[in-house]
CSV table of C-alpha atoms in Angstrom, one decimal:
chain,number,residue,atom,x,y,z
I,1,UNK,CA,0.0,0.1,0.0
I,2,UNK,CA,1.4,3.5,-0.9
I,3,UNK,CA,2.3,6.1,1.7
I,4,UNK,CA,-0.8,8.4,2.0
I,5,UNK,CA,-0.2,12.3,1.5
I,6,UNK,CA,-0.2,14.7,4.0
I,7,UNK,CA,-3.1,16.0,2.3
I,8,UNK,CA,-4.4,12.6,2.5
I,9,UNK,CA,-3.8,12.2,6.2
I,10,UNK,CA,-5.2,15.5,6.9
I,11,UNK,CA,-8.4,14.4,5.3
I,12,UNK,CA,-8.6,11.1,7.1
I,13,UNK,CA,-8.7,13.5,10.5
I,14,UNK,CA,-11.3,15.2,9.3
I,15,UNK,CA,-13.2,12.5,8.3
I,16,UNK,CA,-12.8,10.8,11.4
I,17,UNK,CA,-14.3,14.5,12.9
I,18,UNK,CA,-17.0,16.1,10.8
I,19,UNK,CA,-18.6,19.2,11.4
I,20,UNK,CA,-16.4,19.5,14.5
I,21,UNK,CA,-14.2,23.1,14.4
I,22,UNK,CA,-10.6,22.0,14.8
I,23,UNK,CA,-8.0,23.8,15.6
I,24,UNK,CA,-5.2,23.3,13.3
I,25,UNK,CA,-2.5,22.5,16.5
I,26,UNK,CA,-3.8,19.0,17.4
I,27,UNK,CA,-4.6,17.7,13.3
I,28,UNK,CA,-0.7,19.0,12.8
I,29,UNK,CA,0.2,16.4,15.9
I,30,UNK,CA,-1.8,13.7,14.2
I,31,UNK,CA,-0.3,14.1,10.8
I,32,UNK,CA,3.4,14.4,12.1
I,33,UNK,CA,2.7,11.1,14.3
I,34,UNK,CA,0.7,9.1,11.2
I,35,UNK,CA,3.6,10.4,8.5
I,36,UNK,CA,6.5,9.6,11.2
I,37,UNK,CA,5.2,5.8,10.7
I,38,UNK,CA,6.4,5.6,7.7
I,39,UNK,CA,9.1,8.2,7.6
I,40,UNK,CA,11.9,9.3,9.0
I,41,UNK,CA,11.7,12.5,9.1
I,42,UNK,CA,8.8,15.1,9.9
I,43,UNK,CA,6.3,16.3,7.6
I,44,UNK,CA,6.7,19.8,5.9
I,45,UNK,CA,4.4,22.6,7.0
I,46,UNK,CA,1.4,20.2,7.6
I,47,UNK,CA,-0.5,23.9,8.4
I,48,UNK,CA,0.1,24.8,4.9
I,49,UNK,CA,-1.6,22.2,3.3
I,50,UNK,CA,-4.5,22.5,5.6
I,51,UNK,CA,-5.1,26.1,4.3
I,52,UNK,CA,-4.8,24.9,0.7
I,53,UNK,CA,-7.7,22.3,1.6
I,54,UNK,CA,-9.4,25.5,2.9
I,55,UNK,CA,-8.6,26.8,-0.7
I,56,UNK,CA,-10.0,24.4,-2.7
I,57,UNK,CA,-12.9,24.8,-0.6
I,58,UNK,CA,-13.2,21.6,1.0
I,59,UNK,CA,-12.2,22.7,4.7
I,60,UNK,CA,-14.2,25.5,6.4
I,61,UNK,CA,-12.4,28.4,7.8
I,62,UNK,CA,-13.7,29.0,10.8
I,63,UNK,CA,-11.9,31.5,12.6
I,64,UNK,CA,-7.5,32.0,12.1
I,65,UNK,CA,-6.1,28.2,12.7
I,66,UNK,CA,-9.8,27.0,13.4
I,67,UNK,CA,-11.2,24.8,10.4
I,68,UNK,CA,-14.2,22.2,10.0
I,69,UNK,CA,-15.5,19.4,7.6
I,70,UNK,CA,-18.6,19.4,6.5
I,71,UNK,CA,-19.9,17.1,4.6
I,72,UNK,CA,-22.9,18.3,3.2
I,73,UNK,CA,-21.1,22.1,2.2
I,74,UNK,CA,-18.4,20.3,0.8
I,75,UNK,CA,-17.7,22.0,-3.1
I,76,UNK,CA,-15.2,21.8,-5.6
I,77,UNK,CA,-14.6,26.1,-5.7
I,78,UNK,CA,-13.9,27.2,-9.5
I,79,UNK,CA,-10.6,29.6,-8.8
I,80,UNK,CA,-11.7,32.0,-11.4
I,81,UNK,CA,-8.7,33.6,-13.5
I,82,UNK,CA,-9.1,37.0,-15.7
I,83,UNK,CA,-9.5,36.5,-19.1
I,84,UNK,CA,-6.8,38.1,-21.4
I,85,UNK,CA,-9.1,40.7,-22.1
I,86,UNK,CA,-10.6,41.1,-18.7
I,87,UNK,CA,-6.8,41.9,-18.3
I,88,UNK,CA,-6.5,44.3,-20.8
I,89,UNK,CA,-9.3,46.0,-19.6
I,90,UNK,CA,-8.5,46.2,-16.2
I,91,UNK,CA,-4.9,47.5,-17.5
I,92,UNK,CA,-6.9,50.2,-19.5
I,93,UNK,CA,-8.9,51.4,-16.8
I,94,UNK,CA,-6.2,51.8,-14.0
I,95,UNK,CA,-4.1,53.9,-17.0
I,96,UNK,CA,-1.7,50.7,-17.1
I,97,UNK,CA,-0.4,51.5,-13.4
I,98,UNK,CA,-0.3,50.0,-10.1
I,99,UNK,CA,-3.2,51.5,-8.5
I,100,UNK,CA,-1.3,52.0,-5.5
I,101,UNK,CA,2.3,53.4,-6.1
I,102,UNK,CA,1.5,54.5,-10.1
I,103,UNK,CA,4.7,51.8,-11.4
I,104,UNK,CA,3.9,50.2,-14.6
I,105,UNK,CA,5.1,49.1,-17.8
I,106,UNK,CA,5.9,52.8,-18.8
I,107,UNK,CA,9.0,52.9,-16.4
I,108,UNK,CA,9.8,48.8,-16.5
I,109,UNK,CA,7.9,47.2,-13.8
I,110,UNK,CA,5.7,44.3,-14.2
I,111,UNK,CA,2.2,44.7,-13.7
I,112,UNK,CA,-0.8,42.4,-12.9
I,113,UNK,CA,-4.2,42.0,-12.8
I,114,UNK,CA,-5.2,41.6,-9.0
I,115,UNK,CA,-8.7,40.0,-7.1
I,116,UNK,CA,-9.5,43.0,-4.9
I,117,UNK,CA,-11.4,40.2,-3.2
I,118,UNK,CA,-9.0,37.1,-3.3
I,119,UNK,CA,-10.2,34.1,-5.5
I,120,UNK,CA,-10.1,32.1,-2.5
I,121,UNK,CA,-12.4,34.4,-0.7
I,122,UNK,CA,-15.3,34.3,-3.5
I,123,UNK,CA,-13.5,36.8,-5.5
I,124,UNK,CA,-15.1,36.7,-9.0
I,125,UNK,CA,-13.1,36.9,-11.9
I,126,UNK,CA,-15.0,40.3,-12.8
I,127,UNK,CA,-13.3,43.6,-13.6
I,128,UNK,CA,-15.3,45.5,-11.1
I,129,UNK,CA,-13.5,42.8,-8.9
I,130,UNK,CA,-10.0,43.8,-10.7
I,131,UNK,CA,-7.3,46.2,-10.0
I,132,UNK,CA,-3.2,46.9,-11.1
I,133,UNK,CA,-0.7,46.1,-8.9
I,134,UNK,CA,3.0,46.4,-9.7
I,135,UNK,CA,4.5,43.1,-9.1
I,136,UNK,CA,6.0,44.5,-5.4
I,137,UNK,CA,2.9,45.6,-4.4
I,138,UNK,CA,1.0,42.1,-5.6
I,139,UNK,CA,3.6,40.1,-3.5
I,140,UNK,CA,2.9,42.5,-0.5
I,141,UNK,CA,-1.0,42.1,-0.7
I,142,UNK,CA,-0.6,38.7,-0.9
I,143,UNK,CA,2.1,38.7,2.2
I,144,UNK,CA,-0.2,41.9,4.2
I,145,UNK,CA,-3.4,41.8,3.0
I,146,UNK,CA,-4.5,45.1,1.7
I,147,UNK,CA,-5.2,47.1,4.6
I,148,UNK,CA,-1.7,46.6,6.1
I,149,UNK,CA,-0.1,47.2,2.7
I,150,UNK,CA,-2.2,50.4,2.4
I,151,UNK,CA,-1.4,51.9,6.0
I,152,UNK,CA,2.3,50.8,5.7
I,153,UNK,CA,2.5,53.3,2.3
I,154,UNK,CA,0.6,56.2,4.0
I,155,UNK,CA,3.2,55.8,7.1
I,156,UNK,CA,6.2,56.0,4.7
I,157,UNK,CA,4.5,58.8,2.8
I,158,UNK,CA,4.1,60.7,5.8
I,159,UNK,CA,7.7,59.8,6.6
I,160,UNK,CA,9.3,60.9,3.6
I,161,UNK,CA,6.9,64.2,3.3
I,162,UNK,CA,7.8,65.1,7.0
I,163,UNK,CA,11.7,64.6,5.9
I,164,UNK,CA,11.1,67.3,3.1
I,165,UNK,CA,9.0,69.4,5.2
I,166,UNK,CA,5.7,69.0,2.9
I,167,UNK,CA,3.3,70.0,5.1
I,168,UNK,CA,0.2,69.3,2.9
I,169,UNK,CA,1.1,65.6,2.1
I,170,UNK,CA,1.7,65.2,6.0
I,171,UNK,CA,-1.8,66.6,6.5
I,172,UNK,CA,-3.3,64.4,3.6
I,173,UNK,CA,-1.5,61.4,5.3
I,174,UNK,CA,-2.8,62.3,8.6
I,175,UNK,CA,-6.2,62.3,7.9
I,176,UNK,CA,-5.8,58.8,6.8
I,177,UNK,CA,-4.1,57.4,9.1
I,178,UNK,CA,-6.4,58.8,11.8
I,179,UNK,CA,-9.0,57.1,10.0
I,180,UNK,CA,-7.3,54.1,10.4
I,181,UNK,CA,-7.0,54.4,14.0
I,182,UNK,CA,-10.4,55.5,14.2
I,183,UNK,CA,-11.8,52.4,13.0
I,184,UNK,CA,-9.1,49.8,14.9
I,185,UNK,CA,-8.0,49.0,11.3
I,186,UNK,CA,-4.3,47.1,11.8
I,187,UNK,CA,-3.9,48.5,15.2
I,188,UNK,CA,-1.0,46.7,15.7
I,189,UNK,CA,0.7,48.8,12.9
I,190,UNK,CA,2.4,51.3,14.8
I,191,UNK,CA,2.2,54.9,13.4
I,192,UNK,CA,5.0,57.2,15.3
I,193,UNK,CA,4.0,60.6,14.8
């Protein structure tokens, strides 16, 4: 009998616990224990496989680090990509420039048609859900989420304006950053005035 993959072991655990909200820690521990029965080294990043199963629509994310398998609700999500025509329409609408920094093909940057609401959260491949990002900000959005990237961008712009004595831009950034604070958006990112 062939060894089971990490994903197969994860699903074996979830199949045994249907409709339960399961923290990823015990799942990872069980998968690691099963894996070590047939392998010498522990599995690499089982939690990533859990997240991938969620992105495929097999597991439901209840909250950070907690997932559920509902046999009645399992569906294969169609992760839509923009068509070449949709990408061109998005790029044209955004003047072939990153909506965050303004970089684009005109100055040698690769641009991407990005889903504002990510595909794995149900975002559709529709022009209205698209935006142009340079490769740098597309990467940052994937890693920081959009609001974190935005707050960091305005903090950076504020600091730059402060160093140049540009009071108008400083006031603009202050207004935006105060809105972040007012609504407690990304409070973990500190803005030093």
